[in-house]
Short mmCIF file of C-alpha atoms and ligand atoms in Angstrom, two decimals:
data_model
loop_
_atom_site.label_atom_id
_atom_site.label_comp_id
_atom_site.label_asym_id
_atom_site.label_seq_id
_atom_site.Cartn_x
_atom_site.Cartn_y
_atom_site.Cartn_z
CA UNK H 1 -4.20 0.81 18.60
CA UNK H 2 -0.85 -0.47 17.38
CA UNK H 3 -0.90 -4.23 16.83
CA UNK H 4 2.87 -4.43 16.24
CA UNK H 5 4.24 -3.41 19.60
CA UNK H 6 7.00 -4.33 22.09
CA UNK H 7 6.22 -6.55 25.01
CA UNK H 8 8.85 -8.01 27.34
CA UNK H 9 11.67 -6.61 25.21
CA UNK H 10 10.55 -7.91 21.85
CA UNK H 11 8.14 -7.01 19.07
CA UNK H 12 4.87 -8.86 18.68
CA UNK H 13 2.26 -9.11 15.96
CA UNK H 14 -0.90 -9.16 18.09
CA UNK H 15 -0.17 -12.07 20.49
CA UNK H 16 2.64 -13.70 18.51
CA UNK H 17 6.35 -12.81 18.91
CA UNK H 18 7.90 -11.93 15.55
CA UNK H 19 10.87 -14.12 16.50
CA UNK H 20 8.51 -17.14 16.47
CA UNK H 21 7.24 -16.23 13.02
CA UNK H 22 10.80 -15.84 11.72
CA UNK H 23 11.87 -19.23 13.05
CA UNK H 24 8.78 -20.92 11.65
CA UNK H 25 8.54 -19.29 8.21
CA UNK H 26 11.99 -17.78 7.66
CA UNK H 27 12.78 -14.28 6.42
CA UNK H 28 12.05 -12.08 4.60
CA UNK H 29 8.33 -12.41 5.35
CA UNK H 30 5.30 -10.15 5.32
CA UNK H 31 3.23 -10.29 8.50
CA UNK H 32 -0.32 -8.90 8.75
CA UNK H 33 -2.56 -8.29 11.74
CA UNK H 34 -6.16 -9.34 11.23
CA UNK H 35 -7.26 -7.07 14.06
CA UNK H 36 -5.56 -4.01 12.59
CA UNK H 37 -7.15 -4.61 9.19
CA UNK H 38 -10.57 -5.02 10.77
CA UNK H 39 -10.17 -1.96 13.01
CA UNK H 40 -9.25 0.27 10.08
CA UNK H 41 -12.17 -0.96 7.98
CA UNK H 42 -14.62 -0.69 10.88
CA UNK H 43 -13.51 2.90 11.51
CA UNK H 44 -14.84 3.77 8.05
CA UNK H 45 -17.98 1.73 8.52
CA UNK H 46 -18.80 3.24 11.89
CA UNK H 47 -18.13 6.80 10.78
CA UNK H 48 -20.56 6.24 7.90
CA UNK H 49 -23.31 4.49 9.82
CA UNK H 50 -26.63 6.16 9.12
CA UNK H 51 -25.45 7.34 5.71
CA UNK H 52 -26.05 5.33 2.54
CA UNK H 53 -22.54 4.21 1.61
CA UNK H 54 -20.27 1.57 0.10
CA UNK H 55 -16.66 1.19 1.21
CA UNK H 56 -14.79 -0.34 -1.71
CA UNK H 57 -11.38 -1.42 -0.44
CA UNK H 58 -8.74 -0.75 -3.15
CA UNK H 59 -7.47 -4.25 -3.87
CA UNK H 60 -4.19 -3.01 -5.35
CA UNK H 61 -2.96 -2.03 -1.88
CA UNK H 62 -2.89 -5.63 -0.68
CA UNK H 63 -4.65 -8.32 -2.66
CA UNK H 64 -3.91 -11.43 -0.61
CA UNK H 65 -7.01 -13.66 -0.50
CA UNK H 66 -6.95 -13.77 3.29
CA UNK H 67 -6.93 -9.97 3.47
CA UNK H 68 -9.82 -9.74 1.01
CA UNK H 69 -11.77 -12.40 2.95
CA UNK H 70 -11.40 -10.58 6.26
CA UNK H 71 -12.77 -7.43 4.64
CA UNK H 72 -15.50 -9.22 2.63
CA UNK H 73 -16.72 -10.83 5.86
CA UNK H 74 -17.05 -7.36 7.38
CA UNK H 75 -19.23 -6.29 4.45
CA UNK H 76 -16.64 -4.47 2.34
CA UNK H 77 -17.04 -3.74 -1.31
CA UNK H 78 -13.99 -3.62 -3.56
CA UNK H 79 -12.29 -1.31 -6.02
CA UNK H 80 -10.53 -3.30 -8.73
CA UNK H 81 -8.37 -2.37 -11.71
CA UNK H 82 -8.03 -5.68 -13.55
CA UNK H 83 -9.72 -9.01 -14.23
CA UNK H 84 -7.12 -10.59 -11.95
CA UNK H 85 -8.21 -8.42 -9.04
CA UNK H 86 -11.86 -9.22 -9.80
CA UNK H 87 -11.11 -12.96 -9.71
CA UNK H 88 -9.37 -12.51 -6.38
CA UNK H 89 -12.36 -10.67 -4.92
CA UNK H 90 -14.77 -13.38 -6.05
CA UNK H 91 -12.55 -16.22 -4.86
CA UNK H 92 -12.25 -14.53 -1.47
CA UNK H 93 -16.04 -14.38 -1.16
CA UNK H 94 -16.42 -10.72 -2.09
CA UNK H 95 -19.54 -9.62 -3.92
CA UNK H 96 -19.49 -8.56 -7.56
CA UNK H 97 -22.41 -6.22 -6.99
CA UNK H 98 -20.33 -4.35 -4.41
CA UNK H 99 -17.34 -4.01 -6.75
CA UNK H 100 -16.36 -0.95 -8.76
CA UNK H 101 -13.95 -1.19 -11.69
CA UNK H 102 -11.41 1.67 -12.00
CA UNK H 103 -8.43 2.21 -14.27
CA UNK H 104 -7.58 3.99 -17.53
CA UNK H 105 -6.94 0.91 -19.66
CA UNK H 106 -9.69 -1.68 -19.17
CA UNK H 107 -9.43 -4.30 -21.92
CA UNK H 108 -12.47 -5.62 -23.82
CA UNK H 109 -12.18 -9.07 -22.23
CA UNK H 110 -12.00 -7.51 -18.76
CA UNK H 111 -15.10 -5.40 -19.43
CA UNK H 112 -16.96 -8.47 -20.68
CA UNK H 113 -16.00 -10.49 -17.63
CA UNK H 114 -17.08 -7.68 -15.28
CA UNK H 115 -20.43 -7.35 -17.06
CA UNK H 116 -21.02 -11.09 -16.89
CA UNK H 117 -20.43 -11.29 -13.15
CA UNK H 118 -22.52 -8.15 -12.59
CA UNK H 119 -20.27 -5.55 -10.98
CA UNK H 120 -21.72 -2.48 -9.29
CA UNK H 121 -20.25 0.14 -11.61
CA UNK H 122 -17.51 0.99 -14.10
CA UNK H 123 -15.53 4.12 -13.32
CA UNK H 124 -15.09 5.25 -16.91
CA UNK H 125 -11.98 7.24 -17.72
CA UNK H 126 -12.43 8.22 -21.38
CA UNK H 127 -14.97 8.50 -24.19
CA UNK H 128 -13.28 5.62 -25.98
CA UNK H 129 -13.84 3.41 -22.97
CA UNK H 130 -17.48 4.51 -22.75
CA UNK H 131 -18.06 3.43 -26.36
CA UNK H 132 -16.23 0.17 -25.75
CA UNK H 133 -18.45 -0.64 -22.73
CA UNK H 134 -21.60 0.32 -24.69
CA UNK H 135 -20.58 -2.03 -27.55
CA UNK H 136 -19.88 -5.00 -25.29
CA UNK H 137 -22.99 -4.44 -23.13
CA UNK H 138 -25.14 -4.23 -26.28
CA UNK H 139 -23.67 -7.49 -27.59
CA UNK H 140 -24.34 -9.23 -24.25
CA UNK H 141 -27.65 -7.37 -23.96
CA UNK H 142 -27.07 -6.30 -20.36
CA UNK H 143 -27.10 -2.79 -18.91
CA UNK H 144 -23.74 -1.35 -17.81
CA UNK H 145 -23.82 0.96 -14.78
CA UNK H 146 -21.25 3.70 -15.19
CA UNK H 147 -19.87 6.73 -13.48
CA UNK H 148 -17.40 8.99 -15.20
CA UNK H 149 -14.15 9.53 -13.40
CA UNK H 150 -13.78 13.26 -13.57
CA UNK H 151 -10.53 15.03 -13.11
CA UNK H 152 -11.33 17.97 -10.82
CA UNK H 153 -7.93 19.63 -11.36
CA UNK H 154 -6.98 19.97 -7.71
CA UNK H 155 -3.51 19.62 -6.27
CA UNK H 156 -3.42 16.68 -3.85
CA UNK H 157 -0.19 18.02 -2.30
CA UNK H 158 1.41 14.60 -2.35
CA UNK H 159 4.30 12.86 -4.14
CA UNK H 160 4.05 13.58 -7.91
CA UNK H 161 4.04 9.86 -8.78
CA UNK H 162 0.88 9.28 -6.72
CA UNK H 163 -0.94 12.52 -7.51
CA UNK H 164 -3.70 11.94 -10.04
CA UNK H 165 -6.19 14.80 -9.95
CA UNK H 166 -4.36 17.43 -11.98
CA UNK H 167 -5.09 18.22 -15.65
CA UNK H 168 -1.58 17.10 -16.54
CA UNK H 169 -2.23 13.56 -15.18
CA UNK H 170 -3.45 10.76 -17.43
CA UNK H 171 -6.49 10.06 -15.28
CA UNK H 172 -10.16 10.87 -15.76
CA UNK H 173 -12.18 13.17 -17.95
CA UNK H 174 -11.70 16.92 -17.54
CA UNK H 175 -14.44 18.29 -15.31
CA UNK H 176 -15.19 21.03 -17.88
CA UNK H 177 -16.07 18.56 -20.61
CA UNK H 178 -17.77 16.05 -18.30
CA UNK H 179 -21.32 17.40 -18.81
CA UNK H 180 -21.09 16.87 -22.57
CA UNK H 181 -19.79 13.33 -22.11
CA UNK H 182 -22.52 12.57 -19.55
CA UNK H 183 -25.16 13.85 -21.98
CA UNK H 184 -23.88 11.53 -24.67
CA UNK H 185 -23.62 8.62 -22.21
CA UNK H 186 -27.28 9.12 -21.30
CA UNK H 187 -28.27 8.53 -24.93
CA UNK H 188 -26.44 5.19 -25.23
CA UNK H 189 -28.79 2.19 -25.25
CA UNK H 190 -26.92 -0.06 -22.77
CA UNK H 191 -25.32 2.55 -20.54
CA UNK H 192 -26.96 3.31 -17.24
CA UNK H 193 -25.46 6.50 -15.80
CA UNK H 194 -25.43 6.05 -12.03
CA UNK H 195 -22.57 8.00 -10.53
CA UNK H 196 -19.79 10.57 -10.54
CA UNK H 197 -16.31 9.43 -9.56
CA UNK H 198 -13.00 11.08 -8.78
CA UNK H 199 -9.72 10.07 -7.15
CA UNK H 200 -7.15 12.81 -6.73
CA UNK H 201 -4.16 10.97 -5.35
CA UNK H 202 -2.74 8.86 -2.58
CA UNK H 203 -1.14 9.51 0.83
CA UNK H 204 -2.99 12.79 1.30
CA UNK H 205 -2.36 14.21 4.75
CA UNK H 206 -4.76 17.17 4.53
CA UNK H 207 -8.54 17.23 4.21
CA UNK H 208 -8.66 20.40 2.10
CA UNK H 209 -7.87 18.85 -1.33
CA UNK H 210 -10.60 16.23 -0.77
CA UNK H 211 -13.09 18.98 0.03
CA UNK H 212 -12.03 21.01 -3.03
CA UNK H 213 -12.61 17.95 -5.19
CA UNK H 214 -15.94 17.35 -3.49
CA UNK H 215 -17.06 20.94 -4.11
CA UNK H 216 -16.30 20.58 -7.78
CA UNK H 217 -17.92 17.18 -8.18
CA UNK H 218 -21.05 18.30 -6.29
CA UNK H 219 -21.34 21.29 -8.62
CA UNK H 220 -21.20 18.80 -11.49
CA UNK H 221 -23.90 16.63 -9.90
CA UNK H 222 -26.16 19.71 -9.59
CA UNK H 223 -25.41 20.71 -13.14
CA UNK H 224 -26.28 17.26 -14.41
CA UNK H 225 -29.48 17.23 -12.43
CA UNK H 226 -30.51 20.48 -14.16
CA UNK H 227 -29.99 18.81 -17.50
CA UNK H 228 -32.15 15.85 -16.47
CA UNK H 229 -29.42 13.36 -15.47
CA UNK H 230 -29.93 12.03 -11.96
CA UNK H 231 -26.80 10.88 -10.18
CA UNK H 232 -27.28 8.24 -7.48
CA UNK H 233 -23.81 7.88 -6.08
CA UNK H 234 -20.70 9.92 -5.61
CA UNK H 235 -17.39 8.05 -5.47
CA UNK H 236 -14.63 10.10 -3.86
CA UNK H 237 -11.91 7.52 -4.48
CA UNK H 238 -9.26 6.63 -1.95
CA UNK H 239 -6.22 8.53 -0.88
CA UNK H 240 -6.39 9.14 2.85
CA UNK H 241 -2.80 9.06 4.11
CA UNK H 242 -1.26 7.23 7.04
CA UNK H 243 1.51 8.00 9.50
CA UNK H 244 4.81 6.56 8.32
CA UNK H 245 7.11 8.94 10.24
CA UNK H 246 5.73 12.18 11.59
CA UNK H 247 2.88 12.90 9.18
CA UNK H 248 -0.40 13.68 10.87
CA UNK H 249 -3.16 12.69 8.48
CA UNK H 250 -6.69 13.34 9.70
CA UNK H 251 -8.20 10.41 11.59
CA UNK H 252 -10.77 8.46 9.54
CA UNK H 253 -13.61 9.91 11.68
CA UNK H 254 -12.63 13.52 10.99
CA UNK H 255 -12.16 12.85 7.30
CA UNK H 256 -15.62 11.28 7.00
CA UNK H 257 -17.27 13.96 9.18
CA UNK H 258 -15.86 16.68 6.91
CA UNK H 259 -17.13 14.89 3.80
CA UNK H 260 -20.60 14.30 5.26
CA UNK H 261 -20.79 17.91 6.31
CA UNK H 262 -20.07 19.07 2.78
CA UNK H 263 -22.47 16.56 1.24
CA UNK H 264 -25.20 18.26 3.24
CA UNK H 265 -28.60 17.14 2.09
CA UNK H 266 -27.53 15.85 -1.31
CA UNK H 267 -29.32 12.54 -1.70
CA UNK H 268 -26.30 10.52 -2.81
CA UNK H 269 -24.81 7.19 -1.79
CA UNK H 270 -21.19 7.83 -0.85
CA UNK H 271 -18.62 5.41 -2.26
CA UNK H 272 -15.03 5.47 -1.03
CA UNK H 273 -12.06 3.44 -2.27
CA UNK H 274 -9.55 3.39 0.60
CA UNK H 275 -6.50 1.17 0.25
CA UNK H 276 -3.51 2.44 2.18
CA UNK H 277 -5.46 3.68 5.21
CA UNK H 278 -6.80 0.15 5.71
CA UNK H 279 -3.76 -1.97 4.87
CA UNK H 280 -0.52 0.00 5.40
CA UNK H 281 -0.35 -0.10 9.16
CA UNK H 282 -1.82 -3.59 9.29
CA UNK H 283 1.39 -5.13 7.99
CA UNK H 284 5.14 -5.28 8.47
CA UNK H 285 8.06 -6.77 6.60
CA UNK H 286 10.27 -9.00 8.70
CA UNK H 287 13.92 -9.27 7.66
CA UNK H 288 17.20 -10.59 9.01
CA UNK H 289 20.54 -8.80 9.16
CA UNK H 290 23.06 -10.81 7.13
CA UNK H 291 26.14 -8.63 7.43
CA UNK H 292 27.32 -5.45 9.05
CA UNK H 293 29.64 -3.59 6.73
CA UNK H 294 31.77 -0.55 7.45
CA UNK H 295 33.07 1.45 4.48
CA UNK H 296 34.93 3.91 6.66
CA UNK H 297 32.51 6.77 5.94
CA UNK H 298 29.34 4.79 6.29
CA UNK H 299 28.02 1.71 8.01
CA UNK H 300 25.65 -0.64 6.24
CA UNK H 301 23.36 -3.34 7.54
CA UNK H 302 22.93 -5.76 4.65
CA UNK H 303 19.59 -7.48 5.19
CA UNK H 304 17.78 -10.32 3.43
CA UNK H 305 14.85 -8.19 2.20
CA UNK H 306 15.41 -6.02 -0.84
CA UNK H 307 13.79 -3.62 -3.29
CA UNK H 308 12.15 -6.57 -5.04
CA UNK H 309 10.28 -7.27 -1.78
CA UNK H 310 9.53 -3.63 -0.91
CA UNK H 311 10.11 -1.07 -3.65
CA UNK H 312 8.58 2.00 -2.00
CA UNK H 313 11.85 3.47 -0.62
CA UNK H 314 13.60 3.03 -3.98
CA UNK H 315 10.68 4.27 -6.07
CA UNK H 316 9.30 7.15 -4.00
CA UNK H 317 12.07 7.67 -1.46
CA UNK H 318 9.42 6.52 1.01
CA UNK H 319 10.43 6.46 4.68
CA UNK H 320 9.46 3.37 6.66
CA UNK H 321 10.14 3.00 10.35
CA UNK H 322 12.65 0.21 11.03
CA UNK H 323 13.05 -1.33 14.46
CA UNK H 324 15.05 -4.14 15.90
CA UNK H 325 12.71 -7.03 16.78
CA UNK H 326 14.58 -7.84 19.98
CA UNK H 327 15.26 -4.69 21.93
CA UNK H 328 18.98 -4.05 22.54
CA UNK H 329 20.64 -1.52 24.78
CA UNK H 330 20.86 1.82 22.98
CA UNK H 331 24.52 2.21 24.10
CA UNK H 332 25.51 -0.05 21.21
CA UNK H 333 23.53 1.98 18.66
CA UNK H 334 25.22 3.03 15.42
CA UNK H 335 23.91 4.78 12.32
CA UNK H 336 23.33 2.43 9.38
CA UNK H 337 21.94 2.40 5.89
CA UNK H 338 19.68 -0.65 5.70
CA UNK H 339 20.33 -2.18 2.29
CA UNK H 340 19.35 -5.36 0.45
CA UNK H 341 21.30 -7.83 -1.69
CA UNK H 342 20.03 -6.52 -5.07
CA UNK H 343 22.67 -5.09 -7.39
CA UNK H 344 21.38 -1.51 -7.49
CA UNK H 345 22.42 1.51 -5.48
CA UNK H 346 18.70 2.26 -5.12
CA UNK H 347 18.26 -0.98 -3.19
CA UNK H 348 17.75 0.41 0.28
CA UNK H 349 14.99 0.10 2.85
CA UNK H 350 16.14 2.94 5.05
CA UNK H 351 19.00 5.41 5.32
CA UNK H 352 20.82 6.78 8.35
CA UNK H 353 18.94 4.71 10.89
CA UNK H 354 20.12 4.54 14.47
CA UNK H 355 19.96 0.90 15.53
CA UNK H 356 21.66 -1.49 17.94
CA UNK H 357 22.10 -4.58 15.77
CA UNK H 358 24.45 -7.40 14.83
CA UNK H 359 24.39 -10.11 12.15
CA UNK H 360 21.54 -12.56 12.67
CA UNK H 361 19.27 -9.97 14.29
CA UNK H 362 15.73 -9.48 13.04
CA UNK H 363 14.41 -6.16 11.80
CA UNK H 364 10.81 -5.05 11.52
CA UNK H 365 10.02 -2.71 8.62
CA UNK H 366 6.78 -1.04 9.65
CA UNK H 367 3.80 0.23 7.62
CA UNK H 368 4.44 -2.32 4.88
CA UNK H 369 0.93 -3.74 4.59
CA UNK H 370 -0.07 -1.57 1.61
CA UNK H 371 1.82 -1.47 -1.69
CA UNK H 372 4.40 -3.85 -0.24
CA UNK H 373 3.83 -7.40 -1.38
CA UNK H 374 1.60 -6.28 -4.27
CA UNK H 375 4.47 -4.29 -5.79
CA UNK H 376 7.05 -7.00 -5.20
CA UNK H 377 8.84 -8.73 -8.06
CA UNK H 378 11.29 -11.49 -8.81
CA UNK H 379 14.10 -9.10 -9.75
CA UNK H 380 17.51 -10.75 -9.34
CA UNK H 381 15.62 -14.10 -9.45
CA UNK H 382 14.57 -13.75 -5.88
CA UNK H 383 11.53 -15.85 -4.88
CA UNK H 384 8.85 -13.66 -3.35
CA UNK H 385 8.40 -13.64 0.41
CA UNK H 386 5.64 -15.54 2.21
CA UNK H 387 2.69 -13.72 3.73
CA UNK H 388 1.50 -14.54 7.23
CA UNK H 389 -1.64 -13.31 8.93
CA UNK H 390 -1.79 -13.22 12.70
CA UNK H 391 -5.13 -13.64 14.41
CA UNK H 392 -4.68 -13.11 18.15
CA UNK H 393 -2.29 -15.87 19.36
CA UNK H 394 -2.08 -17.72 16.05
CA UNK H 395 0.00 -17.11 12.94
CA UNK H 396 -1.43 -18.45 9.67
CA UNK H 397 0.56 -18.84 6.48
CA UNK H 398 -1.62 -17.11 3.86
CA UNK H 399 0.85 -17.31 0.98
CA UNK H 400 3.76 -19.69 0.85
CA UNK H 401 7.27 -18.52 0.01
CA UNK H 402 7.93 -18.96 -3.70
CA UNK H 403 10.34 -21.72 -4.65
CA UNK H 404 13.24 -21.60 -7.10
CA UNK H 405 11.20 -23.90 -9.37
CA UNK H 406 8.23 -21.55 -9.34
CA UNK H 407 10.55 -18.77 -10.49
CA UNK H 408 11.13 -20.54 -13.80
CA UNK H 409 7.65 -21.92 -14.24
CA UNK H 410 6.48 -21.60 -17.85
CA UNK H 411 9.93 -20.73 -19.19
CA UNK H 412 11.66 -22.82 -21.84
CA UNK H 413 14.72 -22.66 -24.04
CA UNK H 414 14.61 -22.70 -27.84
CA UNK H 415 14.38 -26.12 -29.53
CA UNK H 416 17.75 -27.67 -30.45
CA UNK H 417 18.77 -26.93 -34.05
CA UNK H 418 18.19 -30.00 -36.31
N1 LIG X 501 -8.89 4.36 -6.18
C1 LIG X 501 -8.12 4.57 -7.27
C2 LIG X 501 -8.77 4.84 -8.55
C3 LIG X 501 -6.72 4.54 -7.16
O1 LIG X 501 -5.97 4.75 -8.23
C4 LIG X 501 -6.13 4.26 -5.90
C5 LIG X 501 -4.68 4.19 -5.76
C6 LIG X 501 -6.97 4.03 -4.80
C7 LIG X 501 -8.34 4.10 -4.98
C8 LIG X 501 -6.44 3.72 -3.42
O2 LIG X 501 -5.74 4.81 -2.90
P1 LIG X 501 -5.18 4.78 -1.38
O3 LIG X 501 -6.38 4.87 -0.47
O4 LIG X 501 -4.43 3.52 -1.21
O5 LIG X 501 -4.32 5.98 -1.31
N2 LIG X 501 2.10 2.56 -5.00
C9 LIG X 501 1.90 3.86 -4.38
C10 LIG X 501 0.44 4.21 -4.27
C11 LIG X 501 -0.29 4.18 -5.61
C12 LIG X 501 -1.75 4.49 -5.48
C13 LIG X 501 -2.45 4.20 -6.75
N3 LIG X 501 -3.86 4.39 -6.72
C14 LIG X 501 2.60 3.87 -3.04
O6 LIG X 501 3.19 2.85 -2.66
O7 LIG X 501 2.64 4.89 -2.35
#
């Protein structure tokens, strides 16, 4: 169900009109639906009921404490890539023992912190990292549960910047050499080999690449078992795509059913790390039209959100649906590029969009709940937008708009020359 829908001629977030949110909190602003977040998570949980599993929400997609708390309360685990994300999970009430730590560049202090709080597993991406974890775990005298992130060399058929499972990508350990690395890992005093991990990319709209990766990782699990290494869990990463425009990614149910079918009677706990498929369509970016500009050849709607708030169109040429919050008669529609105030030609949120708008109107940029706020910056010294979570008829401010003062916090000029 869509929780950002028109009712009586205007767009709502659940039971709250977006116009109310704009007048209360200003624009630009991120708005999340608690119900949508929950629905997407529960779809995974229900599809996996009866199967030993752990759904580790990928914190990088949207790391707001309120988002993490909603998911933690539903029993989610978490996939983190930094000590900062781990802190967020713990502060939001998430459990360390349901948290997996991914990423190619874990620092020693981050590994130590994760060991001290007792995370579920490290997804190890290189032999150097394996040795680093062994050294720190030995010093602390605690066991470190690890899985190796293997690179199955499959084409995820997605945008090259978010494809990770090919040999040419920086991620993981080649599946051909994995057995040797596992054998060495098994000899290390403080390493406890528990799983096999892979993540082949993001915004996948087909099931086939996931199943190819699964075939290859299951073959590895069997291989390891023959050499006396028992694998307890298989982590298939995240990556299930969402509909932004006219993509038709498999529904969560179908995706899970296909995985379970292939897992057959392998006695493995299934770990997944979904981010986008939980958060993207649970959030929108609300923005106001400042000016309408006509260059003769092209019309522009200059809005108050920019690439610093939402970088996906500029970075990946991502297409996000943009609608007018208050419905206007289509007879006044024109074709606009929706652009922000940042001094870059790449600063656009949408191109060639047919809209009936005038200055002062509100726009809703859909599917902005994942990789929206988390990728935002202060470029052009723009304070970051507030985040609001709607729960039925109530809007809650879950992150305040940054102030001009906060922009310069911690900065100082050089001391005056004596
Ligand atoms: N696990 C690992 C190890 C990952 O690297 C990622 C995403 C995920 C899980 C979650 O994947 P998801 O289910 O969200 O596809 N900024 C880009 C997406 C980058 C994805 C990075 N890794 C975008 O805006 O499209």
